[in-house]
XYZ file of C-alpha atoms in Angstrom:
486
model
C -16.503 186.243 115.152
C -19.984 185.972 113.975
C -22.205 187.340 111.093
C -23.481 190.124 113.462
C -19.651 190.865 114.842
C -19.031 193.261 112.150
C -20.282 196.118 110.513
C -20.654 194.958 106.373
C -23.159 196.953 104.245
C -25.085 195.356 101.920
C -22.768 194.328 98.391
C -20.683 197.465 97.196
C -20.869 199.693 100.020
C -17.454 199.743 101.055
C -17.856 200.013 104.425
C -15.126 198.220 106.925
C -15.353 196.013 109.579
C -13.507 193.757 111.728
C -13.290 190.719 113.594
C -15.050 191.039 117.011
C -13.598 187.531 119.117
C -11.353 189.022 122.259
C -8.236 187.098 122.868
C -8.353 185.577 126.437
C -5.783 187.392 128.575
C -2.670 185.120 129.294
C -2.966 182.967 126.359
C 0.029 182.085 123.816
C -2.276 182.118 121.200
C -0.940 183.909 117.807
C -3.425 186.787 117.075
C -5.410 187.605 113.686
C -7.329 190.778 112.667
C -9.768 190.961 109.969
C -10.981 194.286 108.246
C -13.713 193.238 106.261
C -14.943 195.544 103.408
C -17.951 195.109 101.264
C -20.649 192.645 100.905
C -21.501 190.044 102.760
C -20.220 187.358 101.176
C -16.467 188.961 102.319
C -17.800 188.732 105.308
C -17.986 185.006 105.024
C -14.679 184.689 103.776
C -13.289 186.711 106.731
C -15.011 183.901 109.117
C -13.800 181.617 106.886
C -9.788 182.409 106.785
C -10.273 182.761 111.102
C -11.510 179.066 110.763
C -8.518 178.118 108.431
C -6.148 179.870 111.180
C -7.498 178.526 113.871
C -5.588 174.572 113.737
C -2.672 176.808 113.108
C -2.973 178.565 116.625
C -4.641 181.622 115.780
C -7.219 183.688 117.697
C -8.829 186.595 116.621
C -8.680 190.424 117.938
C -10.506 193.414 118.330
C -7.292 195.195 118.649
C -5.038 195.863 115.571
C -2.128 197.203 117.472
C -1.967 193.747 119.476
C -2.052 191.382 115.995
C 0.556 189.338 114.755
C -1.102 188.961 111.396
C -2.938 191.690 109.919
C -5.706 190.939 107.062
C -7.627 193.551 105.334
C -10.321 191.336 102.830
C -11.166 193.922 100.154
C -13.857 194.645 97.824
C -13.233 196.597 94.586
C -16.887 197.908 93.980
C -16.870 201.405 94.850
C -14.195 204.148 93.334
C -11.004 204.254 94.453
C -11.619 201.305 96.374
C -7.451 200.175 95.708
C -6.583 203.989 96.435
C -8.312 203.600 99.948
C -6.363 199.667 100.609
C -3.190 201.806 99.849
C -3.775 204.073 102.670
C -4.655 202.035 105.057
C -1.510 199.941 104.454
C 0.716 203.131 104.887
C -0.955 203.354 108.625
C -0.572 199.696 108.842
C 3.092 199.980 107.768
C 3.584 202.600 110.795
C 2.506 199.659 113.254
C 4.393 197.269 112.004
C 7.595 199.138 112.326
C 6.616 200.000 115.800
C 5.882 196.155 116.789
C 9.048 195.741 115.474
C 10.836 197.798 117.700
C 9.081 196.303 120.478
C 10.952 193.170 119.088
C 7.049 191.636 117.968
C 7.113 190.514 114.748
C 3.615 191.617 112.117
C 2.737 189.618 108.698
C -0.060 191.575 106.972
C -2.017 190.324 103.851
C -4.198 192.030 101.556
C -6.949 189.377 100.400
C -10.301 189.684 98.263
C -11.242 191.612 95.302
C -8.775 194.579 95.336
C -6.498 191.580 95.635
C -7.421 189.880 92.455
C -7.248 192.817 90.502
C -3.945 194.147 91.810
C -2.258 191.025 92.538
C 2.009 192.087 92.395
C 0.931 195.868 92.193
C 0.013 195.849 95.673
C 3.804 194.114 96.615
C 5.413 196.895 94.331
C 3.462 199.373 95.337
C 3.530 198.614 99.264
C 6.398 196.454 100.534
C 4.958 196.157 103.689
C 2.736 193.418 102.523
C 3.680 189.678 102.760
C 1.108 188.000 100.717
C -1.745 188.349 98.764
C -4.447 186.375 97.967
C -7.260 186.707 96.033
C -10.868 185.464 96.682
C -10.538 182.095 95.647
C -7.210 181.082 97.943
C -7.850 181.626 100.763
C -8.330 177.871 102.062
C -5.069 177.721 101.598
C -3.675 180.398 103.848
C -1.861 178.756 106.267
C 0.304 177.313 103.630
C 0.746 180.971 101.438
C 1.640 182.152 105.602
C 4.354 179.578 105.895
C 5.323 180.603 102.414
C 5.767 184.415 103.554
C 7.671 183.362 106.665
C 10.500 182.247 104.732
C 10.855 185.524 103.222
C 9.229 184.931 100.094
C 6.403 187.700 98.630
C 3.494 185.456 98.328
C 0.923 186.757 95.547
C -1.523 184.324 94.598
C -4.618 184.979 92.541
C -5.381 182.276 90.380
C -9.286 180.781 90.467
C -9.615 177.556 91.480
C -13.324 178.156 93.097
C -14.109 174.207 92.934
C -11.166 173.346 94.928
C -11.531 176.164 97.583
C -15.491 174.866 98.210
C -14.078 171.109 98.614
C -11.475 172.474 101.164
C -13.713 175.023 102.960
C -12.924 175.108 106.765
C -16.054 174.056 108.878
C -17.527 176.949 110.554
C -16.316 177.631 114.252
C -18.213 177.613 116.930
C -18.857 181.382 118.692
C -15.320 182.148 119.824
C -16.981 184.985 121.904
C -18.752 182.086 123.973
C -21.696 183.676 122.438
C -24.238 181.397 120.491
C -24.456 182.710 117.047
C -28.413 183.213 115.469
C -27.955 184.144 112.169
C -25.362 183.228 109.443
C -24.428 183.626 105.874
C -23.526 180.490 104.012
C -21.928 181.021 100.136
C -23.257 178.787 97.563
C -22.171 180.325 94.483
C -19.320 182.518 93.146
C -18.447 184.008 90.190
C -20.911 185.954 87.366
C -21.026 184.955 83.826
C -23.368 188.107 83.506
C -20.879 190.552 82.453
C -22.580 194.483 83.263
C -20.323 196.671 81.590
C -20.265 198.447 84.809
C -19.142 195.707 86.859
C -16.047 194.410 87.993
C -16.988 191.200 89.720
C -16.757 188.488 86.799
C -12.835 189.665 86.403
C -12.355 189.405 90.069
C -14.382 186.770 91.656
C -14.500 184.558 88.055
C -17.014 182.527 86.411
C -20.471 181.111 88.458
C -19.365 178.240 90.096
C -22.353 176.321 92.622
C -21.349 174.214 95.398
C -23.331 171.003 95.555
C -26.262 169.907 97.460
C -24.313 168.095 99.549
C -21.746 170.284 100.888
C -24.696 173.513 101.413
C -26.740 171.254 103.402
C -23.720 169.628 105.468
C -22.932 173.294 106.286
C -26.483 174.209 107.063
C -27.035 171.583 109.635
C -24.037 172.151 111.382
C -24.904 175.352 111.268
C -27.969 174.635 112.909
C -26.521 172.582 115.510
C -25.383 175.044 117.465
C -28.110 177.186 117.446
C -28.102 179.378 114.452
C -31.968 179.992 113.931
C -31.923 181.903 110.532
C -29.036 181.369 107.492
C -28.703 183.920 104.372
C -27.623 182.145 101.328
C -24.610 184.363 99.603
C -23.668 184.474 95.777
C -23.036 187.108 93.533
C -25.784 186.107 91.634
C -27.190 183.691 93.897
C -30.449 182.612 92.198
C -28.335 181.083 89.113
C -27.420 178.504 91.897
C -27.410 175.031 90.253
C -25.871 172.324 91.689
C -25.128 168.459 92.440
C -27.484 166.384 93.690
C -26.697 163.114 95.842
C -29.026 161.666 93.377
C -26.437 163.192 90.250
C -29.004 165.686 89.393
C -28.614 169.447 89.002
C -31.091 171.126 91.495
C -32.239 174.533 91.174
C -32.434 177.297 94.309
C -36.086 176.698 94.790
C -35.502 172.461 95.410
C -32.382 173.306 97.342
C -34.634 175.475 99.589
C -37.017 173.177 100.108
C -34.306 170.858 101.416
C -32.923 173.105 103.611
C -36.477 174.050 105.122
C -36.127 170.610 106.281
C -33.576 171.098 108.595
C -34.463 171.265 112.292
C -34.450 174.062 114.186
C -33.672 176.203 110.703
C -36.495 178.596 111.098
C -35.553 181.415 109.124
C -34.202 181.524 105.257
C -32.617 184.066 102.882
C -30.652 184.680 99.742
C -29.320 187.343 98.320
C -27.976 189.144 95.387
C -30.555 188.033 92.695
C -30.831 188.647 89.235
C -33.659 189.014 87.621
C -32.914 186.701 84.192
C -32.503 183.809 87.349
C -35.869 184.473 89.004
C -37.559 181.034 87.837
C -41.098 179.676 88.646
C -39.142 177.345 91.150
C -38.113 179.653 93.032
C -41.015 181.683 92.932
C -43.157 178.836 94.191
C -40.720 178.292 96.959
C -41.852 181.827 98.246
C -45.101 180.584 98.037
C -44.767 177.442 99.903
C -42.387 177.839 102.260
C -42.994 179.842 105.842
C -38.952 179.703 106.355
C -38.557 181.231 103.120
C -38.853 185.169 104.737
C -41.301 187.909 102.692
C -37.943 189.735 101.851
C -35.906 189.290 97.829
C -33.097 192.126 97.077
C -33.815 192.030 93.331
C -31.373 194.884 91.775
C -32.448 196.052 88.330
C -30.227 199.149 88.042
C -32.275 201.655 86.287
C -36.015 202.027 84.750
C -34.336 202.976 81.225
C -34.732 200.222 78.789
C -31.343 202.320 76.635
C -29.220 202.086 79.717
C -30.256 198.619 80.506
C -29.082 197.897 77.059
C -25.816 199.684 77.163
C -25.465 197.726 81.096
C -25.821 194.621 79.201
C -28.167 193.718 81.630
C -30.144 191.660 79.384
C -33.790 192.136 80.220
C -36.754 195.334 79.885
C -38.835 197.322 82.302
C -41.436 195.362 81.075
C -39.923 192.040 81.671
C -39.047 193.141 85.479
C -42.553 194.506 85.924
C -44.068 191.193 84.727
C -41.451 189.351 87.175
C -42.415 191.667 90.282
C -46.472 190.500 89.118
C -45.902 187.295 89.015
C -43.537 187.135 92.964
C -46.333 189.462 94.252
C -49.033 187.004 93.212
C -47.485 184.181 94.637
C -46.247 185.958 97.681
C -48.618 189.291 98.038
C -46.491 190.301 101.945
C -43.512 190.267 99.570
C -41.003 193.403 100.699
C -38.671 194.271 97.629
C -35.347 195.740 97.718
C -32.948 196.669 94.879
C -29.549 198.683 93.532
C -29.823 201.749 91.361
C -27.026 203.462 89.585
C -27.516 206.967 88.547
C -24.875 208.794 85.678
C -24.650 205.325 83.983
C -22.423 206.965 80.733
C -24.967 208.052 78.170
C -27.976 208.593 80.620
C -30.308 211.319 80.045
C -32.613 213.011 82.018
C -35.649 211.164 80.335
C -33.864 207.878 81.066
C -33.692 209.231 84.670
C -36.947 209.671 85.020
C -37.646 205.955 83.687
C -35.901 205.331 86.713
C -37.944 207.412 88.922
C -40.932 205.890 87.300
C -39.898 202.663 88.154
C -39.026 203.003 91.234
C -42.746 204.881 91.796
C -44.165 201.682 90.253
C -42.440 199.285 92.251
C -42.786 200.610 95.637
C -39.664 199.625 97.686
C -39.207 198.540 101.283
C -36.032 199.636 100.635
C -32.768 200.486 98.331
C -29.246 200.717 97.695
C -28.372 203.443 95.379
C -25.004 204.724 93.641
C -23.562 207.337 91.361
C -21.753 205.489 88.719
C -17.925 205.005 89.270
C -16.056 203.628 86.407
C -14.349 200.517 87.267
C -10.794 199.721 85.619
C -10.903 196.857 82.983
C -14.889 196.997 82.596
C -16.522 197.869 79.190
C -18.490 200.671 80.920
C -15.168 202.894 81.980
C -14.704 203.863 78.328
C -17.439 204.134 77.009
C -18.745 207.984 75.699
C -20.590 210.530 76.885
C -19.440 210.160 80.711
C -22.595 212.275 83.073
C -20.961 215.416 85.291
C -20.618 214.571 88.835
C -22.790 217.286 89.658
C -25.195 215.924 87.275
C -25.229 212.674 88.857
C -25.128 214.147 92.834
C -28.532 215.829 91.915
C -30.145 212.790 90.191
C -28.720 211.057 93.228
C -30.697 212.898 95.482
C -33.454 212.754 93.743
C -33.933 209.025 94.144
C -32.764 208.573 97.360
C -35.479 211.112 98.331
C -37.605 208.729 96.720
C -36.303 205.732 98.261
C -36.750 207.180 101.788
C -40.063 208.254 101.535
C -41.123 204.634 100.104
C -38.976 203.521 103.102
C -40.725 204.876 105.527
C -44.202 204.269 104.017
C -43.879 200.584 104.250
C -42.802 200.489 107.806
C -45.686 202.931 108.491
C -47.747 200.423 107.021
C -46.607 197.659 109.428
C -48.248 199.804 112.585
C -50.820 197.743 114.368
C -49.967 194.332 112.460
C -48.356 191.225 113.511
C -45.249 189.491 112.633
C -42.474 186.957 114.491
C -39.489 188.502 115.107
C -36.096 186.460 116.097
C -34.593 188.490 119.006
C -30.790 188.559 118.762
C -29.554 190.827 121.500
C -30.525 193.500 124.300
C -32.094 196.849 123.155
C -31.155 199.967 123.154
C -32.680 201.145 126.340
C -32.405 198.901 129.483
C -35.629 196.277 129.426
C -35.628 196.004 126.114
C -34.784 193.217 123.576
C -33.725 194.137 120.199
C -34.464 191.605 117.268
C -34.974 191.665 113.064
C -38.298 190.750 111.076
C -39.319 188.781 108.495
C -38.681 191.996 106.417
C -35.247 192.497 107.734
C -35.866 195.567 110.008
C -34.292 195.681 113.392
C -37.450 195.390 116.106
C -37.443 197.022 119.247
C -39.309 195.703 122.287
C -39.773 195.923 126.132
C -39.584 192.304 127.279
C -37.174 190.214 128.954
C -33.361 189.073 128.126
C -34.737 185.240 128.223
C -36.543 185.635 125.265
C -33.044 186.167 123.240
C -32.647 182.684 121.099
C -36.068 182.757 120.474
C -38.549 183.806 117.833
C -41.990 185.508 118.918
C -44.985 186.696 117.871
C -45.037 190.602 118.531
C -47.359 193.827 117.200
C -45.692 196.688 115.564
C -46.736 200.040 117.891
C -44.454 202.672 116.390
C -41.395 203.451 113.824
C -38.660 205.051 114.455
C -35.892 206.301 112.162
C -33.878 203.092 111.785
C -35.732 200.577 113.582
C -39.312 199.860 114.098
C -41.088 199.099 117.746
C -43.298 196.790 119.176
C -44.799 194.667 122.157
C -44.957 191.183 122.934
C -48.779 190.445 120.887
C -51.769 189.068 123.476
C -51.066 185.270 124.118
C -48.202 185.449 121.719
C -46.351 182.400 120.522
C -42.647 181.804 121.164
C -40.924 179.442 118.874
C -38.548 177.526 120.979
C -34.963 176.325 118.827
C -35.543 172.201 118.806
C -31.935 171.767 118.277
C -29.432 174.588 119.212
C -26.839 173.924 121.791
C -26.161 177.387 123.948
């Protein structure tokens, strides 16, 4: 079940995957499926509860119908994110009965954000379930399952973020037999930011940082069986600041230098940032370190300095413009990427076309954009002056108009230079490799399967509508891994 294994959007697209290990055929083994919806970092905490289950006998499954535990880890961005959880547990609630004539017995959970915020609604609501946990439990799911096999309803959603980083299972090796390249690693949870339009500080809980100690234990285990590029996860994962071995409290830029140290780490990324945590450390980092990749998702929301207000966001136009200046000058190949949220309540059209203006400014490589949706329990959902839908689907299409065309502009501009690329799998077409740059794009390119593991130098020839393509560059450099185990 690795990071590529499922299909996860970037943070608050709710988009669903699941886990991608096949159970080997005449094994006893228990089986486990994970739907994963949202951001990345539920992706980590889906390979995180199949590493918890694992001592306890379980393997994961591609195939729902064959699982005896059922998981679906849930993120409450989007609207009617719980409304969608409820209907997939009334087709989930169809399977179980029919396992249960089969005389197969079915324990299905409902973990993550929607989790959190429901908590016992979700048992009242859909009996079917046998526990839920939220974000912050689940290191201790094989003792809430041995709590639901007695027959009790198991809802647990209390924070206790320090003690589920201290009892984190160690990553897995591939279960697929396949050696895993890339890999997101959490080192912070929780926002003390509080956008009125945001859920997340109600359901994942105040920024907590894991220390120095356990990040880089992870990291170089990570490393030691072959992972060639790690993604650093938190919801606002620049505000990192954590124990030192030496009792200091390290920033993100020191605690990248350290982990630049690690060998056969070639390849490192963070994301979500804010941009109140963008400090000069970290900044210099980009500037110093070749493992730190030319790529920062740096959401600022909207261009109106009255909606950034009412967002609570708690900086200007002017103040992200100066930031973008200064990352620019210390890295100038620097790709940006952000979130926009058109309707925000109150917005006008002259505060859309702040946006707009911004976004013209800027120049992205690329962009996540939303309408607003009102999220129960946040500031934002009452305040006045809600924007039409129909208001906000043309604004909407404005910008992503916008977005695309800056899109494909900066991959444009990327024909006929040269960049590494790490090569992850086979292409699309037979003879081809497929791989991602240094500014996140997937890379196309005729050459042999061998050269999958490995990072090499290649020229970009052509773009295509998702992907870019390219050829191996004239006497081109491959970057053998110095410590991975196959």
């Amino acid at each position: 079940m690795t990071e590529n294994s499922r299909s996860a959007d970037h943070a608050g697209d709710s988009q669903a995957g699941s886990a991608s290990a096949s159970v080997p055929e005449g094994t006893n083994a228990r089986r486990v499926f994970v739907k994963t919806y949202g951001c990345q970092m539920n992706v980590y905490d889906s390979e995180r509860m199949a590493d918890a289950l694992a001592p306890e006998g379980y393997e994961t499954t591609q195939a729902v119908e064959d699982a005896d535990l059922i998981i679906l880890n849930t993120c409450h961005i989007r609207e009617k994110a719980a409304e969608k959880i409820y209907s997939e547990l009334g087709r989930l609630r169809k399977l179980k009965d029919a396992r249960a004539e089969a005389g197969k017995a079915t324990m299905i959970g409902v973990a993550g954000c929607v989790a959190q915020a429901e908590g016992q609604e979700i048992s009242r609501r859909a009996p079917v379930v046998d526990l839920v946990f939220g974000p912050q439990t689940y290191h201790r799911l094989p003792e809430l399952l041995a709590r639901a096999g007695t027959g009790e309803a198991v809802v647990e959603t209390e924070f206790e973020i320090e003690e589920k980083f201290r009892h984190l299972a160690k990553p897995a090796a591939a279960r697929d037999g396949k050696r895993a390249l890339t890999a997101f690693l959490t080192v912070q949870e929780g926002c003390d930011k509080f956008c009125t339009f945001c859920v997340v500080p109600y359901t994942r809980g105040a920024e907590v940082s894991r220390s120095v100690e356990q990040i880089v234990g992870e990291a170089e285990r990570l490393a030691a069986r072959g992972v060639r590029e790690v993604t650093l996860l938190g919801q606002n994962v620049n505000a990192w600041h954590g124990e030192g071995a030496d009792g200091r409290t390290w920033g993100l830029g020191e605690l990248l230098r350290r982990l630049a140290e690690i060998e056969g780490l070639d390849r490192l990324r963070y994301t979500t940032s804010h941009p109140r945590d963008m400090d000069a450390e970290l900044i210099e980092a980009h500037r110093d370190l070749p493992q730190l990749m030319p790529y920062l998702h740096l959401p600022v929301q909207s261009g109106s300095d009255r909606i950034l207000k009412a967002m609570n966001r708690k900086h200007t136009r002017e103040a992200y413009f100066r930031l973008i200046d200064r990352i620019r000058e210390a890295r100038p190949d620097m790709a940006l990427s952000g979130d926009f949220i058109v309707g925000f309540p109150g917005e006008t059209d002259a505060d859309f076309r702040d946006t707009m203006d911004l976004v013209e400014r800027v120049g992205y490589a690329s962009a996540f954009s939303f309408k607003y949706s009102p999220r129960p329990g946040t500031p934002g959902a009452k305040l006045p002056d809600q924007v039409p839908d129909d208001v906000m689907t043309a604004r909407l299409h404005e910008l992503q108009d916008l977005i695309t065309r800056q899109q494909k502009a900066f991959n444009a501009s990327l024909v006929g230079s040269v960049c590494e690329v790490l090569f992850e799998k086979p292409g699309r077409n037979p003879g081809q490799v497929a791989g991602r740059s240094p500014f996140l794009q997937p890379v196309q390119v005729e050459a042999p399967e061998s050269l999958i593991g490995e990072i090499a130098t290649v020229e970009i020839t052509g773009t295509g509508s998702n992907s870019l393509f390219a050829r191996l560059a004239t006497g081109h450099n491959v970057k053998v891994a110095t410590s991975a185990s196959a």
